[in-house]
mmCIF file of C-alpha atoms in Angstrom:
data_model
loop_
_atom_site.group_PDB
_atom_site.id
_atom_site.type_symbol
_atom_site.label_atom_id
_atom_site.label_comp_id
_atom_site.label_asym_id
_atom_site.label_seq_id
_atom_site.Cartn_x
_atom_site.Cartn_y
_atom_site.Cartn_z
ATOM 1 C CA UNK A 284 -12.117 3.102 2.446
ATOM 2 C CA UNK A 285 -12.344 3.132 -1.324
ATOM 3 C CA UNK A 286 -9.516 2.837 -3.808
ATOM 4 C CA UNK A 287 -7.549 0.192 -5.590
ATOM 5 C CA UNK A 288 -5.170 -1.802 -3.415
ATOM 6 C CA UNK A 289 -1.871 -2.651 -5.063
ATOM 7 C CA UNK A 290 -0.288 -6.053 -4.547
ATOM 8 C CA UNK A 291 2.450 -4.403 -2.469
ATOM 9 C CA UNK A 292 -0.073 -2.772 -0.128
ATOM 10 C CA UNK A 293 -0.137 0.771 -1.519
ATOM 11 C CA UNK A 294 -3.521 2.451 -1.911
ATOM 12 C CA UNK A 295 -4.581 4.449 -4.974
ATOM 13 C CA UNK A 296 -6.826 7.461 -4.346
ATOM 14 C CA UNK A 297 -8.315 6.441 -0.976
ATOM 15 C CA UNK A 298 -11.240 8.409 0.434
ATOM 16 C CA UNK A 299 -9.519 10.004 3.415
ATOM 17 C CA UNK A 300 -12.209 12.559 4.087
ATOM 18 C CA UNK A 301 -9.563 15.278 4.333
ATOM 19 C CA UNK A 302 -7.941 13.722 7.392
ATOM 20 C CA UNK A 303 -4.189 13.465 7.772
ATOM 21 C CA UNK A 304 -2.952 10.055 6.608
ATOM 22 C CA UNK A 305 -1.907 8.016 9.627
ATOM 23 C CA UNK A 306 0.215 4.890 9.570
ATOM 24 C CA UNK A 307 -1.121 2.158 11.861
ATOM 25 C CA UNK A 308 2.495 1.263 12.648
ATOM 26 C CA UNK A 309 3.651 4.816 13.280
ATOM 27 C CA UNK A 310 5.646 4.970 10.043
ATOM 28 C CA UNK A 311 6.139 8.258 8.176
ATOM 29 C CA UNK A 312 3.439 8.699 5.547
ATOM 30 C CA UNK A 313 4.505 9.391 1.962
ATOM 31 C CA UNK A 314 2.251 10.280 -0.947
ATOM 32 C CA UNK A 315 3.567 9.485 -4.428
ATOM 33 C CA UNK A 316 1.927 12.036 -6.704
ATOM 34 C CA UNK A 317 -0.279 10.181 -9.184
ATOM 35 C CA UNK A 318 -0.506 12.304 -12.336
ATOM 36 C CA UNK A 319 0.040 9.681 -15.032
ATOM 37 C CA UNK A 320 3.831 9.431 -14.952
ATOM 38 C CA UNK A 321 4.281 5.870 -16.200
ATOM 39 C CA UNK A 322 4.935 2.928 -13.926
ATOM 40 C CA UNK A 323 5.570 4.115 -10.369
ATOM 41 C CA UNK A 324 5.130 0.747 -8.651
ATOM 42 C CA UNK A 325 8.889 0.318 -8.230
ATOM 43 C CA UNK A 326 9.063 3.668 -6.438
ATOM 44 C CA UNK A 327 6.140 2.711 -4.200
ATOM 45 C CA UNK A 328 7.761 -0.584 -3.253
ATOM 46 C CA UNK A 329 11.162 1.019 -2.674
ATOM 47 C CA UNK A 330 9.661 3.657 -0.371
ATOM 48 C CA UNK A 331 7.826 0.988 1.576
ATOM 49 C CA UNK A 332 11.048 -0.947 2.011
ATOM 50 C CA UNK A 333 12.630 2.295 3.220
ATOM 51 C CA UNK A 334 10.110 2.370 6.067
ATOM 52 C CA UNK A 335 7.269 4.561 4.802
ATOM 53 C CA UNK A 336 3.522 4.050 4.629
ATOM 54 C CA UNK A 337 2.913 4.856 0.964
ATOM 55 C CA UNK A 338 -0.115 6.276 -0.817
ATOM 56 C CA UNK A 339 -0.404 6.765 -4.588
ATOM 57 C CA UNK A 340 -2.767 9.687 -5.027
ATOM 58 C CA UNK A 341 -3.404 13.086 -6.588
ATOM 59 C CA UNK A 342 -6.006 14.201 -4.019
ATOM 60 C CA UNK A 343 -5.108 17.561 -2.497
ATOM 61 C CA UNK A 344 -5.551 16.360 1.077
ATOM 62 C CA UNK A 345 -3.238 13.400 0.501
ATOM 63 C CA UNK A 346 -0.602 15.540 -1.202
ATOM 64 C CA UNK A 347 -0.659 18.297 1.420
ATOM 65 C CA UNK A 348 -1.043 16.247 4.597
ATOM 66 C CA UNK A 349 1.450 13.419 4.130
ATOM 67 C CA UNK A 350 4.767 13.652 5.951
ATOM 68 C CA UNK A 351 6.551 13.474 2.590
ATOM 69 C CA UNK A 352 5.636 13.878 -1.086
ATOM 70 C CA UNK A 353 7.426 12.118 -3.946
ATOM 71 C CA UNK A 354 7.127 13.584 -7.447
ATOM 72 C CA UNK A 355 8.094 10.947 -10.032
ATOM 73 C CA UNK A 356 8.845 11.855 -13.624
ATOM 74 C CA UNK A 357 9.105 9.828 -16.812
ATOM 75 C CA UNK A 358 8.898 11.201 -20.356
ATOM 76 C CA UNK A 359 9.190 14.654 -21.875
ATOM 77 C CA UNK A 360 9.573 17.862 -19.858
ATOM 78 C CA UNK A 361 6.614 19.625 -21.499
ATOM 79 C CA UNK A 362 4.355 16.577 -21.110
ATOM 80 C CA UNK A 363 5.162 16.207 -17.420
ATOM 81 C CA UNK A 364 4.420 19.894 -16.823
ATOM 82 C CA UNK A 365 1.097 19.563 -18.630
ATOM 83 C CA UNK A 366 0.119 16.475 -16.641
ATOM 84 C CA UNK A 367 1.115 18.109 -13.358
ATOM 85 C CA UNK A 368 -1.053 21.114 -14.172
ATOM 86 C CA UNK A 369 -3.980 18.812 -14.967
ATOM 87 C CA UNK A 370 -4.054 17.519 -11.381
ATOM 88 C CA UNK A 371 -3.186 20.912 -9.790
ATOM 89 C CA UNK A 372 0.168 19.392 -8.900
ATOM 90 C CA UNK A 373 2.236 22.532 -9.474
ATOM 91 C CA UNK A 374 0.227 24.541 -6.961
ATOM 92 C CA UNK A 375 0.205 21.706 -4.429
ATOM 93 C CA UNK A 376 3.957 21.114 -4.699
ATOM 94 C CA UNK A 377 4.529 24.847 -4.323
ATOM 95 C CA UNK A 378 2.376 24.951 -1.187
ATOM 96 C CA UNK A 379 4.341 22.132 0.387
ATOM 97 C CA UNK A 380 7.706 23.719 -0.392
ATOM 98 C CA UNK A 381 6.558 27.145 0.844
ATOM 99 C CA UNK A 382 5.369 25.530 4.073
ATOM 100 C CA UNK A 383 8.634 23.666 4.643
ATOM 101 C CA UNK A 384 7.047 20.255 3.995
ATOM 102 C CA UNK A 385 9.435 17.660 2.491
ATOM 103 C CA UNK A 386 9.286 16.899 -1.239
ATOM 104 C CA UNK A 387 11.484 14.465 -3.190
ATOM 105 C CA UNK A 388 11.418 14.760 -7.000
ATOM 106 C CA UNK A 389 12.860 12.059 -9.259
ATOM 107 C CA UNK A 390 14.239 12.171 -12.844
ATOM 108 C CA UNK A 391 12.024 14.504 -14.919
ATOM 109 C CA UNK A 392 10.562 15.440 -11.536
ATOM 110 C CA UNK A 393 13.922 17.107 -10.850
ATOM 111 C CA UNK A 394 14.006 18.722 -14.283
ATOM 112 C CA UNK A 395 10.647 20.479 -13.989
ATOM 113 C CA UNK A 396 11.793 22.147 -10.752
ATOM 114 C CA UNK A 397 14.016 24.359 -12.931
ATOM 115 C CA UNK A 398 12.961 27.403 -14.952
ATOM 116 C CA UNK A 399 12.688 25.810 -18.380
ATOM 117 C CA UNK A 400 13.332 22.765 -20.523
ATOM 118 C CA UNK A 401 14.343 22.637 -24.193
ATOM 119 C CA UNK A 402 13.503 19.492 -26.151
ATOM 120 C CA UNK A 403 13.608 19.163 -29.948
ATOM 121 C CA UNK A 404 14.004 22.929 -30.291
ATOM 122 C CA UNK A 405 10.929 23.728 -28.211
ATOM 123 C CA UNK A 406 11.261 25.508 -24.871
ATOM 124 C CA UNK A 407 8.718 24.832 -22.126
ATOM 125 C CA UNK A 408 8.301 26.661 -18.845
ATOM 126 C CA UNK A 409 9.168 24.798 -15.653
ATOM 127 C CA UNK A 410 8.178 25.397 -12.035
ATOM 128 C CA UNK A 411 11.048 27.803 -11.419
ATOM 129 C CA UNK A 412 12.015 26.592 -7.958
ATOM 130 C CA UNK A 413 15.643 26.815 -9.132
ATOM 131 C CA UNK A 414 17.299 28.834 -11.916
ATOM 132 C CA UNK A 415 18.531 26.901 -14.896
ATOM 133 C CA UNK A 416 17.528 25.268 -18.150
ATOM 134 C CA UNK A 417 17.246 21.573 -19.014
ATOM 135 C CA UNK A 418 19.021 20.861 -22.311
ATOM 136 C CA UNK A 419 20.272 17.938 -24.375
ATOM 137 C CA UNK A 420 23.435 16.391 -22.972
ATOM 138 C CA UNK A 421 26.414 17.008 -25.317
ATOM 139 C CA UNK A 422 27.422 13.351 -25.448
ATOM 140 C CA UNK A 423 28.152 11.056 -28.376
ATOM 141 C CA UNK A 424 25.580 8.579 -27.065
ATOM 142 C CA UNK A 425 22.202 9.506 -25.604
ATOM 143 C CA UNK A 426 20.248 8.592 -23.665
ATOM 144 C CA UNK A 427 22.619 8.396 -20.754
ATOM 145 C CA UNK A 428 21.494 4.963 -19.579
ATOM 146 C CA UNK A 429 23.166 2.957 -16.849
ATOM 147 C CA UNK A 430 25.238 3.331 -13.706
ATOM 148 C CA UNK A 431 27.362 6.377 -12.989
ATOM 149 C CA UNK A 432 29.301 7.925 -10.148
ATOM 150 C CA UNK A 433 28.360 11.211 -8.490
ATOM 151 C CA UNK A 434 30.306 14.014 -6.826
ATOM 152 C CA UNK A 435 28.589 14.695 -3.509
ATOM 153 C CA UNK A 436 29.148 17.970 -1.604
ATOM 154 C CA UNK A 437 30.219 17.939 2.011
ATOM 155 C CA UNK A 438 27.317 17.955 4.462
ATOM 156 C CA UNK A 439 24.837 16.005 2.332
ATOM 157 C CA UNK A 440 22.201 14.215 4.389
ATOM 158 C CA UNK A 441 20.564 12.589 1.386
ATOM 159 C CA UNK A 442 23.768 10.784 0.377
ATOM 160 C CA UNK A 443 24.974 9.955 3.898
ATOM 161 C CA UNK A 444 26.721 6.589 3.727
ATOM 162 C CA UNK A 445 26.578 6.331 -0.088
ATOM 163 C CA UNK A 446 28.772 9.241 -1.142
ATOM 164 C CA UNK A 447 31.080 6.973 -3.140
ATOM 165 C CA UNK A 448 28.420 4.714 -4.687
ATOM 166 C CA UNK A 449 27.023 4.592 -8.229
ATOM 167 C CA UNK A 450 23.430 5.302 -9.212
ATOM 168 C CA UNK A 451 21.213 4.380 -12.166
ATOM 169 C CA UNK A 452 20.425 7.061 -14.766
ATOM 170 C CA UNK A 453 18.048 7.039 -17.768
ATOM 171 C CA UNK A 454 17.886 10.457 -19.457
ATOM 172 C CA UNK A 455 18.972 12.451 -22.486
ATOM 173 C CA UNK A 456 18.557 15.923 -20.993
ATOM 174 C CA UNK A 457 20.000 17.616 -17.942
ATOM 175 C CA UNK A 458 20.899 20.889 -16.240
ATOM 176 C CA UNK A 459 24.520 21.702 -16.984
ATOM 177 C CA UNK A 460 24.925 25.008 -15.107
ATOM 178 C CA UNK A 461 24.076 26.134 -11.595
ATOM 179 C CA UNK A 462 23.723 29.827 -10.771
ATOM 180 C CA UNK A 463 21.820 30.255 -7.541
ATOM 181 C CA UNK A 464 21.989 33.599 -5.756
ATOM 182 C CA UNK A 465 21.635 33.460 -1.978
ATOM 183 C CA UNK A 466 19.492 36.550 -1.415
ATOM 184 C CA UNK A 467 19.082 36.418 2.365
ATOM 185 C CA UNK A 468 22.213 36.389 4.558
ATOM 186 C CA UNK A 469 20.844 33.610 6.789
ATOM 187 C CA UNK A 470 19.747 31.475 3.863
ATOM 188 C CA UNK A 471 21.606 28.194 3.449
ATOM 189 C CA UNK A 472 22.772 27.619 -0.094
ATOM 190 C CA UNK A 473 21.453 24.428 -1.727
ATOM 191 C CA UNK A 474 23.760 21.413 -1.889
ATOM 192 C CA UNK A 475 24.302 20.296 -5.486
ATOM 193 C CA UNK A 476 25.557 16.851 -6.501
ATOM 194 C CA UNK A 477 27.078 16.437 -9.962
ATOM 195 C CA UNK A 478 27.668 13.624 -12.419
ATOM 196 C CA UNK A 479 29.058 13.589 -15.964
ATOM 197 C CA UNK A 480 28.013 12.287 -19.389
ATOM 198 C CA UNK A 481 29.498 14.302 -22.218
ATOM 199 C CA UNK A 482 29.635 17.216 -19.771
ATOM 200 C CA UNK A 483 28.960 17.750 -16.060
ATOM 201 C CA UNK A 484 25.256 17.826 -15.169
ATOM 202 C CA UNK A 485 23.262 18.136 -11.978
ATOM 203 C CA UNK A 486 22.579 14.725 -10.444
ATOM 204 C CA UNK A 487 20.803 15.914 -7.288
ATOM 205 C CA UNK A 488 19.849 19.007 -5.304
ATOM 206 C CA UNK A 489 19.158 19.361 -1.574
ATOM 207 C CA UNK A 490 17.416 22.647 -0.824
ATOM 208 C CA UNK A 491 15.682 22.679 2.557
ATOM 209 C CA UNK A 492 12.403 20.767 2.213
ATOM 210 C CA UNK A 493 12.907 20.252 -1.534
ATOM 211 C CA UNK A 494 15.235 17.458 -2.674
ATOM 212 C CA UNK A 495 15.557 16.001 -6.159
ATOM 213 C CA UNK A 496 17.574 13.380 -8.016
ATOM 214 C CA UNK A 497 18.166 13.040 -11.761
ATOM 215 C CA UNK A 498 18.867 9.327 -11.284
ATOM 216 C CA UNK A 499 16.306 6.745 -10.174
ATOM 217 C CA UNK A 500 17.002 5.773 -6.553
ATOM 218 C CA UNK A 501 14.338 3.048 -6.756
ATOM 219 C CA UNK A 502 16.398 1.375 -9.517
ATOM 220 C CA UNK A 503 19.797 1.967 -7.934
ATOM 221 C CA UNK A 504 20.134 -1.158 -5.816
ATOM 222 C CA UNK A 505 21.473 -0.936 -2.274
ATOM 223 C CA UNK A 506 22.796 2.601 -2.768
ATOM 224 C CA UNK A 507 19.394 3.887 -3.881
ATOM 225 C CA UNK A 508 17.678 2.025 -1.046
ATOM 226 C CA UNK A 509 19.974 3.703 1.478
ATOM 227 C CA UNK A 510 19.344 7.126 -0.060
ATOM 228 C CA UNK A 511 15.566 6.637 0.158
ATOM 229 C CA UNK A 512 15.922 5.436 3.726
ATOM 230 C CA UNK A 513 17.907 8.582 4.544
ATOM 231 C CA UNK A 514 15.069 10.694 3.140
ATOM 232 C CA UNK A 515 12.322 8.711 4.870
ATOM 233 C CA UNK A 516 14.198 8.797 8.169
ATOM 234 C CA UNK A 517 14.306 12.584 7.859
ATOM 235 C CA UNK A 518 10.495 12.589 7.881
ATOM 236 C CA UNK A 519 10.319 11.009 11.314
ATOM 237 C CA UNK A 520 9.237 13.423 14.009
ATOM 238 C CA UNK A 521 11.530 13.557 17.060
ATOM 239 C CA UNK A 522 10.097 12.051 20.213
ATOM 240 C CA UNK A 523 8.870 14.564 22.852
ATOM 241 C CA UNK A 524 11.388 15.467 25.536
ATOM 242 C CA UNK A 525 11.432 13.024 28.413
ATOM 243 C CA UNK A 526 10.203 10.019 26.382
ATOM 244 C CA UNK A 527 12.227 6.919 25.715
#
């Protein structure tokens, strides 16, 4: 197997030959999308501590075949979109979501799931998974940097056990409105978690296979570790009937 081995055991761009990644210990496999989004080592380590076998890669087979995909995001909205396009990430993320395969997006990763982002007067197109526009927070002090509480909706699986905890945010922009039309009668409406800095903004969304957080769970101490464990545990396949 080729690829650079990180000190924490993650593998960068391994030659998998198109085969499904398999954990030797039976852990859920998670690919962290490697598209140039700053330092993702803390996310890799946090996911490993949450019980996943983690791969840092942009190879299509790794992105599509892992049990879960994490889309990190650091920097400007338009830059992240451009870098995602450069590695075919937008198409690959879309394929996973359309196929019901779990995706967790973090920080600007959440932002680009919306229709558009406006930074310094320039509007850039997002992925359009959800309606809404990312705009500058109307606060006296930006960036919004530090710990903050969240308002979690009833029924959240992502926040199970940490509904009343605080999480670590680093951002100047956010989505301040939510207008999602449930088109199909049987469709379950997304669960939206809110926080506030100058005005209410979206802190997290749970929408079937697609989940996203504006805060950094990998930097949010025990609360963030529990949230990641909740997500990783959701990747585990149930044992066949009749097995222990």
